[in-house]
Structure formats: C-alpha cells, structure tokens
Coordinates of N, CA and C in Angstrom, one line a residue:
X1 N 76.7 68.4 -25.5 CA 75.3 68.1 -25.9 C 75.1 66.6 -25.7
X2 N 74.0 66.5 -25.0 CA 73.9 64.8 -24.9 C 73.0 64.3 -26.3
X3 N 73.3 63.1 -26.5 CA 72.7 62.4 -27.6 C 70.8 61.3 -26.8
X4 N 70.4 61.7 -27.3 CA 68.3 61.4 -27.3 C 69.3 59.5 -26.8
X5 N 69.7 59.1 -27.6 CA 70.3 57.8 -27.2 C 71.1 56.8 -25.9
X6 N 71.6 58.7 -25.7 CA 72.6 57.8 -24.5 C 71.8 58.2 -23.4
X7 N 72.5 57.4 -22.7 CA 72.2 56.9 -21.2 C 72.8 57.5 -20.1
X8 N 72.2 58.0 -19.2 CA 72.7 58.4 -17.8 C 73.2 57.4 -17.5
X9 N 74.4 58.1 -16.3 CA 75.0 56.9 -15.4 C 74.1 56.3 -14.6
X10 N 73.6 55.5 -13.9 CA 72.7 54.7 -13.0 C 71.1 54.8 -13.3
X11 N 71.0 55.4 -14.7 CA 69.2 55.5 -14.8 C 68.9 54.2 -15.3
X12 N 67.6 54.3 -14.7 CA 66.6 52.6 -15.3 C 66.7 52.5 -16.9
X13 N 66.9 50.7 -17.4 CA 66.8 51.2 -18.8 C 65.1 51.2 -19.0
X14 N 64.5 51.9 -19.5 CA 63.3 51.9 -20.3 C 62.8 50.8 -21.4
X15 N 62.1 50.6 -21.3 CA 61.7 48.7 -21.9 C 60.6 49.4 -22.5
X16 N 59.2 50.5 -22.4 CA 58.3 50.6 -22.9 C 57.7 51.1 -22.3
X17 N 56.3 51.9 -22.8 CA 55.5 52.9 -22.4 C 54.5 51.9 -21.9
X18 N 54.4 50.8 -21.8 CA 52.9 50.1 -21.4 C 53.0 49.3 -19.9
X19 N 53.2 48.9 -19.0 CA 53.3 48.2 -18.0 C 52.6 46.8 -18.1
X20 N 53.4 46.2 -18.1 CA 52.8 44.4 -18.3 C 52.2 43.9 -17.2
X21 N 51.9 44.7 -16.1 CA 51.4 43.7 -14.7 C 50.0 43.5 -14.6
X22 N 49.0 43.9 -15.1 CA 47.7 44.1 -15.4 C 46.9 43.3 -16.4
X23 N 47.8 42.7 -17.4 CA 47.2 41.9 -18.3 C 46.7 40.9 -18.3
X24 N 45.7 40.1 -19.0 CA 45.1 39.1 -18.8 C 45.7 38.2 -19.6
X25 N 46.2 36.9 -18.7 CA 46.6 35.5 -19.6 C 46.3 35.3 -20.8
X26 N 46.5 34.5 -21.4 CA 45.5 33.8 -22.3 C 45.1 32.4 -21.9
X27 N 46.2 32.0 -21.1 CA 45.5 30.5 -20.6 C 44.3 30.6 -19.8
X28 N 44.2 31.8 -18.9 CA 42.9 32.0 -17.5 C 42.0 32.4 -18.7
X29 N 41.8 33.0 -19.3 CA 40.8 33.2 -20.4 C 40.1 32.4 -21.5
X30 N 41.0 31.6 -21.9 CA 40.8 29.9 -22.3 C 39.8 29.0 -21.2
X31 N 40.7 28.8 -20.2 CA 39.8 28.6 -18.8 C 38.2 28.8 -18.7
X32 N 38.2 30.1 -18.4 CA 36.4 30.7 -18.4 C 36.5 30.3 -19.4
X33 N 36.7 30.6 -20.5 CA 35.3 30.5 -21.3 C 35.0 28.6 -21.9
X34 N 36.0 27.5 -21.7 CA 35.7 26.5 -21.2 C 34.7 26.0 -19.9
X35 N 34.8 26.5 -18.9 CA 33.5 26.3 -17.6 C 32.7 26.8 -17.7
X36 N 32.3 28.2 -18.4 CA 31.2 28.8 -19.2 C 30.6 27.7 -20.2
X37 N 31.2 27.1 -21.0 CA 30.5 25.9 -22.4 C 29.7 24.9 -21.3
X38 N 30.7 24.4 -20.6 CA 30.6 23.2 -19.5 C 29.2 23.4 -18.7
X39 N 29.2 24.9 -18.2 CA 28.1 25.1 -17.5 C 26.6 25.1 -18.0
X40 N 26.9 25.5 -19.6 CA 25.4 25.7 -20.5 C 25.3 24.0 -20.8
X41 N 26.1 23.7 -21.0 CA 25.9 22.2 -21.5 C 25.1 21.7 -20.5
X42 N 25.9 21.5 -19.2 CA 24.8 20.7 -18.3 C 23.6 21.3 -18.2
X43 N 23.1 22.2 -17.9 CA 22.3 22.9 -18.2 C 20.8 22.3 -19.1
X44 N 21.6 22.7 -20.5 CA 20.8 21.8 -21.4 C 20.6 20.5 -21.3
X45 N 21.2 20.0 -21.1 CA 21.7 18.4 -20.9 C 20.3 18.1 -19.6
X46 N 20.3 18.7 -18.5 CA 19.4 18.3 -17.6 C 17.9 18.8 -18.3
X47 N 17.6 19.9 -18.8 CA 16.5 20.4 -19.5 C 15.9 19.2 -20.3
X48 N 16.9 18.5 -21.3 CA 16.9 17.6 -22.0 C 15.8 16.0 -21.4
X49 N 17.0 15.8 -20.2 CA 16.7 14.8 -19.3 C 15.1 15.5 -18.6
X50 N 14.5 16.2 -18.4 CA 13.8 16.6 -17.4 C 12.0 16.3 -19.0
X51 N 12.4 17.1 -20.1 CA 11.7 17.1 -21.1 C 11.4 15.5 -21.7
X52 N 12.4 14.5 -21.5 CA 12.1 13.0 -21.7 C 11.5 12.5 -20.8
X53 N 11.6 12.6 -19.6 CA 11.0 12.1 -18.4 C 9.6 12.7 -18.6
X54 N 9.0 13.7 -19.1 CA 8.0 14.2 -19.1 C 6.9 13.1 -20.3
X55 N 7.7 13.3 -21.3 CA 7.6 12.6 -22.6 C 7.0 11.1 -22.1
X56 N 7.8 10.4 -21.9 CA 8.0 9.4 -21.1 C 6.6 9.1 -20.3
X57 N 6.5 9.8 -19.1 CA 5.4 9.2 -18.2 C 4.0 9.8 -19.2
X58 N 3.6 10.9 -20.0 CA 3.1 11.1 -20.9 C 2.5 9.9 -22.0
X59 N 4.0 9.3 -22.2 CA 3.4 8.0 -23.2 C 3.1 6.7 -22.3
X60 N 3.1 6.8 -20.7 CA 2.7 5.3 -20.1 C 1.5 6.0 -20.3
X61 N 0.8 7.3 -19.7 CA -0.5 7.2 -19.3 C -1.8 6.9 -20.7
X62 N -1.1 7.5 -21.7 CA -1.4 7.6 -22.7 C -1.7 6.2 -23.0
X63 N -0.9 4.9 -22.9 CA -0.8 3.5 -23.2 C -1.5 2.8 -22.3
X64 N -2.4 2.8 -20.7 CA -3.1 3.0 -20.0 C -4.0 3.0 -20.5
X65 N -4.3 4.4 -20.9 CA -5.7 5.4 -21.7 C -6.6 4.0 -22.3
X66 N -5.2 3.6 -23.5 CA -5.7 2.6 -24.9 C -6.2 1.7 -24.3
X67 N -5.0 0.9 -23.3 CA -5.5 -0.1 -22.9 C -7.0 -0.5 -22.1
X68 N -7.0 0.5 -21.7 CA -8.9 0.3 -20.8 C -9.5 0.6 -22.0
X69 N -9.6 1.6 -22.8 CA -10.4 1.8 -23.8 C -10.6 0.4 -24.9
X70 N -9.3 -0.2 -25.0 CA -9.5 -1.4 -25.9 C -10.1 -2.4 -25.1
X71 N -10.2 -2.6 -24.1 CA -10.9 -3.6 -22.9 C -12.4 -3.2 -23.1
X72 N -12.8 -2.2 -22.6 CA -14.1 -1.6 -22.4 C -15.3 -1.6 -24.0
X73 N -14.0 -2.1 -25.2 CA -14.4 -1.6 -26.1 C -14.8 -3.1 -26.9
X74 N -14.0 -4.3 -26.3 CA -14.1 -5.4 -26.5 C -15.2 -6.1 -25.1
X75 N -15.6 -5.7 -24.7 CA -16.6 -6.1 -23.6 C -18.3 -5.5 -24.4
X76 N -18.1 -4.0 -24.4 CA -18.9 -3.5 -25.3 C -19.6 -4.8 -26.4
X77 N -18.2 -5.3 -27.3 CA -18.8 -5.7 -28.4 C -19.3 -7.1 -28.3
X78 N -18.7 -7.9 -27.2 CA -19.4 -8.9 -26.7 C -20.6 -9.0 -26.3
X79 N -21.1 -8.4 -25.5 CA -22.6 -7.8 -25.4 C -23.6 -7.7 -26.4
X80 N -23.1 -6.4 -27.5 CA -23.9 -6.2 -28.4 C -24.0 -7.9 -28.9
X81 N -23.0 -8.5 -29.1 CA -22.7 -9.6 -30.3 C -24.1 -10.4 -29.3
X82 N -24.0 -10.9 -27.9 CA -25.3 -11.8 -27.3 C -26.6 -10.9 -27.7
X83 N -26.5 -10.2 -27.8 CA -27.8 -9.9 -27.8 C -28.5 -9.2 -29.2
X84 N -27.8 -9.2 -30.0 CA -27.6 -8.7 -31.3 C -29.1 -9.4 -32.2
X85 N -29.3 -10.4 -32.1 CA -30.6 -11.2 -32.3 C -31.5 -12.1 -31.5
X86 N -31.5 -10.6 -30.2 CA -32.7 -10.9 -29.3 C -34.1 -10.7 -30.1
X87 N -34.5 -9.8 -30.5 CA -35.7 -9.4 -31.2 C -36.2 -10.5 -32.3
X88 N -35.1 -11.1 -33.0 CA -35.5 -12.2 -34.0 C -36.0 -13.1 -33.3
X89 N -35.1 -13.7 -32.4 CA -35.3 -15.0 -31.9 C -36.7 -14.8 -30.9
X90 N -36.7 -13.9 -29.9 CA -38.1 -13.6 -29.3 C -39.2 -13.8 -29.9
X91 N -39.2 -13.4 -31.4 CA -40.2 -13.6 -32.2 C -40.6 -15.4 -32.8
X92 N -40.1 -16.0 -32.6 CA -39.8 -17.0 -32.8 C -40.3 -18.0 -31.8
X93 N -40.1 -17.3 -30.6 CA -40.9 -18.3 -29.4 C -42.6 -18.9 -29.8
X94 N -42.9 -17.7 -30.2 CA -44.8 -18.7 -30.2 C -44.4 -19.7 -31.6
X95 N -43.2 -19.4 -32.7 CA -43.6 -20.8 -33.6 C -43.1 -22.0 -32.9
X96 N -42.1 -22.2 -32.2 CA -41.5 -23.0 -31.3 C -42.8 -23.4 -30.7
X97 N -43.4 -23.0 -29.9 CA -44.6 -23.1 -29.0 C -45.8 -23.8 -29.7
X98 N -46.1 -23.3 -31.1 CA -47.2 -24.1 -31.9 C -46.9 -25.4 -32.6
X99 N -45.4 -25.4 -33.2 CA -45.4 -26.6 -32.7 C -45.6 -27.8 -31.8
X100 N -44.5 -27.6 -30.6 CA -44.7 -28.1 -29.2 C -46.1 -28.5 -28.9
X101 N -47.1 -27.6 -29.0 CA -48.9 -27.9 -29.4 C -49.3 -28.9 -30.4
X102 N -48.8 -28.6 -31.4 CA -49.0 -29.5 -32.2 C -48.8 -30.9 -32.1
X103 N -47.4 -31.1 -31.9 CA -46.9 -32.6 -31.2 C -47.5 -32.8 -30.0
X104 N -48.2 -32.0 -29.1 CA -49.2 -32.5 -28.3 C -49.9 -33.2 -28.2
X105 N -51.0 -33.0 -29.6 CA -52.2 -32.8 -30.0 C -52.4 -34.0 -30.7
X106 N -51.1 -34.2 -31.7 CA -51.4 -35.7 -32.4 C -51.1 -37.0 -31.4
X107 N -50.5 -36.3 -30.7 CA -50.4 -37.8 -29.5 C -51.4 -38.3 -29.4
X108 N -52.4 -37.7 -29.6 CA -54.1 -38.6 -29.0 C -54.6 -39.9 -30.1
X109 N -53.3 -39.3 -31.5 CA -53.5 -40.4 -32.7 C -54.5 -39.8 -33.5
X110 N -55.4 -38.4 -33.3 CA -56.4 -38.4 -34.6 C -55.4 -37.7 -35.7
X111 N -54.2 -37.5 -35.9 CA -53.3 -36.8 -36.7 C -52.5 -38.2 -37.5
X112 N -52.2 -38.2 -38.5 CA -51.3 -39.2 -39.1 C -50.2 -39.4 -39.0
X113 N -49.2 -40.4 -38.6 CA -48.5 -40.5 -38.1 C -47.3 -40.1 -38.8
X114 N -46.7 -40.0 -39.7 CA -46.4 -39.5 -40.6 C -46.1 -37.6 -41.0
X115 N -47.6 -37.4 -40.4 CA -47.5 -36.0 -40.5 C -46.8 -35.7 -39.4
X116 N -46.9 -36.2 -38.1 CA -46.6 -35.9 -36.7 C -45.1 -36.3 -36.6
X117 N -44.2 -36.8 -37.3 CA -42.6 -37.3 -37.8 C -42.1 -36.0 -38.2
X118 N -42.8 -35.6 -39.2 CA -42.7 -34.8 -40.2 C -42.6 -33.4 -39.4
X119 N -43.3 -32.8 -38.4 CA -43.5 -31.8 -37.6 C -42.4 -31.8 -36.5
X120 N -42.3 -33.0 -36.2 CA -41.6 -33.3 -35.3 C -39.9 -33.3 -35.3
X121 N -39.7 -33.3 -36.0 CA -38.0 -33.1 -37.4 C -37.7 -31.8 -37.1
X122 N -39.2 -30.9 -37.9 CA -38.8 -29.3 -38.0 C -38.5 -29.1 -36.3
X123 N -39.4 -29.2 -35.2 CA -39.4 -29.0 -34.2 C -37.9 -28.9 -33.5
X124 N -37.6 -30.0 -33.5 CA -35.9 -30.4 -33.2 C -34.9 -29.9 -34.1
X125 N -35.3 -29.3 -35.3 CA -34.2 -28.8 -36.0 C -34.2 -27.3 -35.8
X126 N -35.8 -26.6 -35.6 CA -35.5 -25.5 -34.9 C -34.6 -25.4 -33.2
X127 N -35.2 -26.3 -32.5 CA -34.7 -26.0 -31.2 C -32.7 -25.9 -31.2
X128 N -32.9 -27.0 -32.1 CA -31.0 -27.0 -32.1 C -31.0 -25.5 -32.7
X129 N -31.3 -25.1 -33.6 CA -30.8 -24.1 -34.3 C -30.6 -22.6 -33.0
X130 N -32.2 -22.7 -32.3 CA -31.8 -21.8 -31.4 C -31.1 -21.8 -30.2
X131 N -30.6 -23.0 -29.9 CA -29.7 -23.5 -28.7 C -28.6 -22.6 -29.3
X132 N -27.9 -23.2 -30.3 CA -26.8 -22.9 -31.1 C -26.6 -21.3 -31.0
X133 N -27.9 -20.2 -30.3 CA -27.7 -18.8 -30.7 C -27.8 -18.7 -29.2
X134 N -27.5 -19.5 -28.4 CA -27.7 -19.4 -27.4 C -29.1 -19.1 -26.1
X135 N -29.5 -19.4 -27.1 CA -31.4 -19.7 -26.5 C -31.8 -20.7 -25.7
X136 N -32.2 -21.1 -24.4 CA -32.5 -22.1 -24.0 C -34.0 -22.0 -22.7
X137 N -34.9 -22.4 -22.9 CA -35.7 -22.6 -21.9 C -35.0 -23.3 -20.4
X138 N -36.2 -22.4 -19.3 CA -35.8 -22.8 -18.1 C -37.0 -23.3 -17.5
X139 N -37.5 -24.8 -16.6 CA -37.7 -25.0 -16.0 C -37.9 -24.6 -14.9
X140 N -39.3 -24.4 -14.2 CA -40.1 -23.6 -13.5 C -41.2 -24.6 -12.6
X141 N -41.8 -25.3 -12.6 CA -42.5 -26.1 -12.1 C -42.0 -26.9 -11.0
X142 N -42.4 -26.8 -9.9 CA -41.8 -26.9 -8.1 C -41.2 -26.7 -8.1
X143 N -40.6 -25.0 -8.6 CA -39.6 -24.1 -8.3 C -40.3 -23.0 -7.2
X144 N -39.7 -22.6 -6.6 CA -40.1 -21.3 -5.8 C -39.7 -19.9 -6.9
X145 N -41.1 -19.1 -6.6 CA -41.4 -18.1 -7.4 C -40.6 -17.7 -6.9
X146 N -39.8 -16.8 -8.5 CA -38.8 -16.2 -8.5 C -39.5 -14.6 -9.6
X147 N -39.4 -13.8 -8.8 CA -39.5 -12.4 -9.7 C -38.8 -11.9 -10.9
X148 N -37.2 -13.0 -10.4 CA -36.3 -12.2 -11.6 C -36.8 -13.8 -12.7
X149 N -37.4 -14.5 -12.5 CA -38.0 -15.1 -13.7 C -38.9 -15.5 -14.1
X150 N -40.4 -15.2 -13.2 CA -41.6 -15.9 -13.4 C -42.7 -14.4 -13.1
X151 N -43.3 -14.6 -14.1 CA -44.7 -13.7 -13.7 C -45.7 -14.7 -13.3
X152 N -46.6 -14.1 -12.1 CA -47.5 -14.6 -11.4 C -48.6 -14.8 -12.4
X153 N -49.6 -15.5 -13.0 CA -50.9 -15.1 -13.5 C -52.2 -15.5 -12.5
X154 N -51.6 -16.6 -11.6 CA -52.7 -17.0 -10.7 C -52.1 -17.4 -9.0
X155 N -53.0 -17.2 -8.3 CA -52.2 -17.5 -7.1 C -53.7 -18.9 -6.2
X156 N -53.3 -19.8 -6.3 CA -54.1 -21.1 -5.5 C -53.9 -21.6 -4.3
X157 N -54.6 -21.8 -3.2 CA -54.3 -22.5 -2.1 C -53.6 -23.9 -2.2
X158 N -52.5 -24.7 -1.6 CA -52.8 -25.8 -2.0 C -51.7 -25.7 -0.3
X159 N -52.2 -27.0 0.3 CA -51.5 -28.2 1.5 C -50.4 -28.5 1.0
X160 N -50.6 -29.1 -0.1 CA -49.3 -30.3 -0.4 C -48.6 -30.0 -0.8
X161 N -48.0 -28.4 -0.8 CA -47.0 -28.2 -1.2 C -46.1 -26.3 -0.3
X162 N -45.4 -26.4 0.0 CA -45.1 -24.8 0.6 C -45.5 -23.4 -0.4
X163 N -46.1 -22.4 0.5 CA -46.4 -21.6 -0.4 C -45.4 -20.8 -1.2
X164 N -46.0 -20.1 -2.2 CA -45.1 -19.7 -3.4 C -44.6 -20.6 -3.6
X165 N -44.9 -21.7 -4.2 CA -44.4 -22.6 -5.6 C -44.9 -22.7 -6.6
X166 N -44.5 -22.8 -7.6 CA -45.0 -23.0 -8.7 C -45.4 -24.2 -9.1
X167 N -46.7 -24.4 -9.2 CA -47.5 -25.1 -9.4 C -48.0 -25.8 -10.8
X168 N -47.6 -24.7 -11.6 CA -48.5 -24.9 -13.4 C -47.5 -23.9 -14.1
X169 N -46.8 -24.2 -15.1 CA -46.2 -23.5 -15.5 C -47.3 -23.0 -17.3
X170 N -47.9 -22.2 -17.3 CA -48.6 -21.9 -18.8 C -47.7 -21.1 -19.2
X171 N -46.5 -20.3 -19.6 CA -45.5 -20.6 -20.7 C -44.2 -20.5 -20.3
X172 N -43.5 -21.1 -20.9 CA -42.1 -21.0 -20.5 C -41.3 -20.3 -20.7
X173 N -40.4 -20.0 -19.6 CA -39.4 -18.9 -19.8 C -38.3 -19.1 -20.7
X174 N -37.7 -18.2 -21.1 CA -36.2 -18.8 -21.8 C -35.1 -18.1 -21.5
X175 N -34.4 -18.5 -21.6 CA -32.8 -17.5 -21.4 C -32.0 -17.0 -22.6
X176 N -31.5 -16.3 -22.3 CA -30.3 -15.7 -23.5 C -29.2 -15.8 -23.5
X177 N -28.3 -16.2 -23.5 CA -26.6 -16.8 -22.7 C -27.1 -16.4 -21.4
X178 N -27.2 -15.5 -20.8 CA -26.7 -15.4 -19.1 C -28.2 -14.2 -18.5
X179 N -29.1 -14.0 -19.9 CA -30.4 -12.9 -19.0 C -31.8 -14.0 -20.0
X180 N -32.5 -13.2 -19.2 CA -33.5 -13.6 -19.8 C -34.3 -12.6 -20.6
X181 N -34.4 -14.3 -21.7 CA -35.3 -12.9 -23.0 C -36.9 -12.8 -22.2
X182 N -37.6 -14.2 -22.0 CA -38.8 -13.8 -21.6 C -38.8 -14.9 -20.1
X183 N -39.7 -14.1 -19.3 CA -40.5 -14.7 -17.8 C -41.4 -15.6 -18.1
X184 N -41.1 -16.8 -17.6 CA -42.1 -18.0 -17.6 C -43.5 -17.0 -16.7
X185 N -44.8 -17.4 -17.6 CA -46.0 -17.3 -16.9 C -46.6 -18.7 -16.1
X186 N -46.8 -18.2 -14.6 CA -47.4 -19.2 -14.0 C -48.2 -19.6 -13.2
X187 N -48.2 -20.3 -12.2 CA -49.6 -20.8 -11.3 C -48.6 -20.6 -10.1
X188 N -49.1 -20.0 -9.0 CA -48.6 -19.9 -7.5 C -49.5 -20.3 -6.4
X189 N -48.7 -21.4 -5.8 CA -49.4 -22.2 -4.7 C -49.3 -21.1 -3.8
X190 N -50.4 -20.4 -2.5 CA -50.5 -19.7 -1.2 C -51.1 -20.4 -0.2
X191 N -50.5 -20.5 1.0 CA -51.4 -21.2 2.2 C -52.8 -20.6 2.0
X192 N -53.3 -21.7 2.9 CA -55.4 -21.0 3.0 C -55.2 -19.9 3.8
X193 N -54.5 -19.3 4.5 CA -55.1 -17.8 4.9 C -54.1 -17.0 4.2
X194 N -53.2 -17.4 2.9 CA -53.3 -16.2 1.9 C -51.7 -16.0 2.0
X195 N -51.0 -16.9 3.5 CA -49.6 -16.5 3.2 C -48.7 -16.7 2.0
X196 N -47.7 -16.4 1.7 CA -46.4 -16.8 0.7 C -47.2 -16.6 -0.4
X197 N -47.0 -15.2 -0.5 CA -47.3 -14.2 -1.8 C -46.6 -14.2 -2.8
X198 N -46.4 -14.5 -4.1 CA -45.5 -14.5 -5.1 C -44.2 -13.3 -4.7
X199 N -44.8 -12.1 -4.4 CA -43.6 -11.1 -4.3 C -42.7 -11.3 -3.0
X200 N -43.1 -12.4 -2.2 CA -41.8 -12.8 -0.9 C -40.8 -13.0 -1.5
X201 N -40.6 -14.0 -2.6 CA -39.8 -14.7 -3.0 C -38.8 -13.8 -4.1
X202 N -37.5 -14.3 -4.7 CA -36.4 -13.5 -5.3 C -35.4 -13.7 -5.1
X203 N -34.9 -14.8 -5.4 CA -33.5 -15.9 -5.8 C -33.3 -15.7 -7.1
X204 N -31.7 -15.0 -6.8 CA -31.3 -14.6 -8.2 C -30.5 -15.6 -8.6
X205 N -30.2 -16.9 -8.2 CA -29.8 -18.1 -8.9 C -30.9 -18.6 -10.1
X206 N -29.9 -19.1 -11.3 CA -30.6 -19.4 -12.7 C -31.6 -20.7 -12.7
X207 N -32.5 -20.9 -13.1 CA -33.4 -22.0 -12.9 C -32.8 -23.1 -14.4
X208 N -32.5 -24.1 -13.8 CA -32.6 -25.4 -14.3 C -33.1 -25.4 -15.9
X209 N -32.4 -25.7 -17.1 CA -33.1 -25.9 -18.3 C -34.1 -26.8 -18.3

C-alpha cells in the first residue's frame, strides 16, 4: 500500500494548487497608480493656471473700467465746478453796468465828488470779486463780427472802415473761464451797396479782454 505522502520515482514535486505566473507585482501596481495621481495633478494644476489667467485679465479690464470712469468723472466735476454760478453772476451784470453808468455820469461834475469815490470803490471791488469767479468782459469795438460773440442790433454804411466791423459796441460781452456767459450787443459797419453782412463773419478765436 502506498502512503498519500510518498513519492513516485521521477514525479514532479508539487509546490501548490495555484500557479504563480499570472500575478500582478506589487511594484507595477504602485507604478500606475502613481502616473494616475501625476496625471490628475497636472490636470488640475493647468485648470488652476487657465482659471488665474482668466481672473487676471478680468481684473486689468475691470481697472481700465475705473480708471476712465474716474477721469470722466473728474472732468464731469470740473465743468459743473466753472459753471456752477453762471446764473448768479449773469444776474449781476446790469448791477456792474449801472454802476459803470453811474461813474459815467458824475464825470460831467454835477455829482459830488465824494459820492463818485465812494461808487467807485464798490465798482472795483465788485469787478475783482468777479474776475476772481472767473468772469471777465471781452472787447469788441474794431473787431470783426463774430457770431460766436456778438449779436448784431444795427447794421450802418461806413467807408472808413471794412465791412462787418464793429463799430459801437452798446453792451458788453463777458466770458466765463473759456465760454461765454453773454454776447456783446452791437453796431455793424456794411459797404453802401449792403455788402459784409454780420452773418459772413465767424472766428472762433477769443476776443481780447
């Protein structure tokens, strides 16, 4: 009787019911799933980089945006700021003007001389006051009519001088830093058969204080 233990002459020894040639490393498995981590990383890594870049040109345009808006918004308030007490000071021109009259008027001496000092103080201390706001009268008289500053009230022949000039200035214009609050009213010289019509003329250069 043979014994379950012993061994044939020349048979294989038997090592186990499983065959080892099939199995998977553990190092090659280590492997992948290292180049797998690697792969998601860069991955994210570029997503990352792609989501900053976006960010990024996002906050130039955005800093752009401000910047014109703060330009536009300081130009704005410059403006308003010149012109902020056009309406007051406009109002203001005929007391300017009745003075001016006034110191005309005592020049002839039937006014006291005293009184005419006296008028004369205020006069100058208004004018400074509205230079200061940026107010100033423009000279008009043997100027050539200008539309952007003079209204016509009369048009006269005259020789002795080229047509469309101004001839008589009855009131004066003024300025506001850089526009005009009011159009000097005036007298316009025309040759004798009627040429050089106030509306030829239109020189947008500033007339002379």
């Amino acid at each position: 009787m043979i014994k379950e233990n012993d061994q044939q002459p020349g048979a294989t020894p038997v090592t186990g019911g499983v065959e080892e040639t099939g199995a998977v490393q553990p190092d090659a498995a280590g492997d992948q799933a290292e180049s797998s981590a690697k792969g998601d990383l860069a991955v994210q890594l570029e997503e990352a980089r792609k989501t900053a870049e976006a960010y990024k040109d996002q906050l130039l345009r955005k800093a752009a945006e401000f910047e014109n808006y703060k330009r536009r918004t300081e130009a704005e308030y410059l403006s308003l700021m010149k012109s902020a007490g056009e309406g007051v000071l406009a109002s203001l021109l005929p007391v300017v003007e009745d003075l001016s009259r006034s110191l005309k008027a005592a020049a002839d001496g039937t006014v006291n001389e005293s009184f005419v000092k006296g008028v004369e103080l205020i006069y100058q201390k208004l004018i400074k006051v509205l230079d200061q706001q940026g107010l100033r009268p423009f000279d008009s008289l043997g100027k050539p009519f200008d539309v952007h500053f003079h209204d016509a009230l009369l048009q006269v022949p005259r020789e002795d001088v080229p047509p469309g000039t101004v001839i008589e200035e009855v009131e004066r214009g003024y300025m506001l830093h850089d526009r005009v609050l009011r159009h000097a009213k005036v007298v316009v010289s025309t040759s004798a058969n009627g040429a050089g019509s106030p509306g030829d003329a239109g020189s947008n250069e500033t007339p002379e204080a």
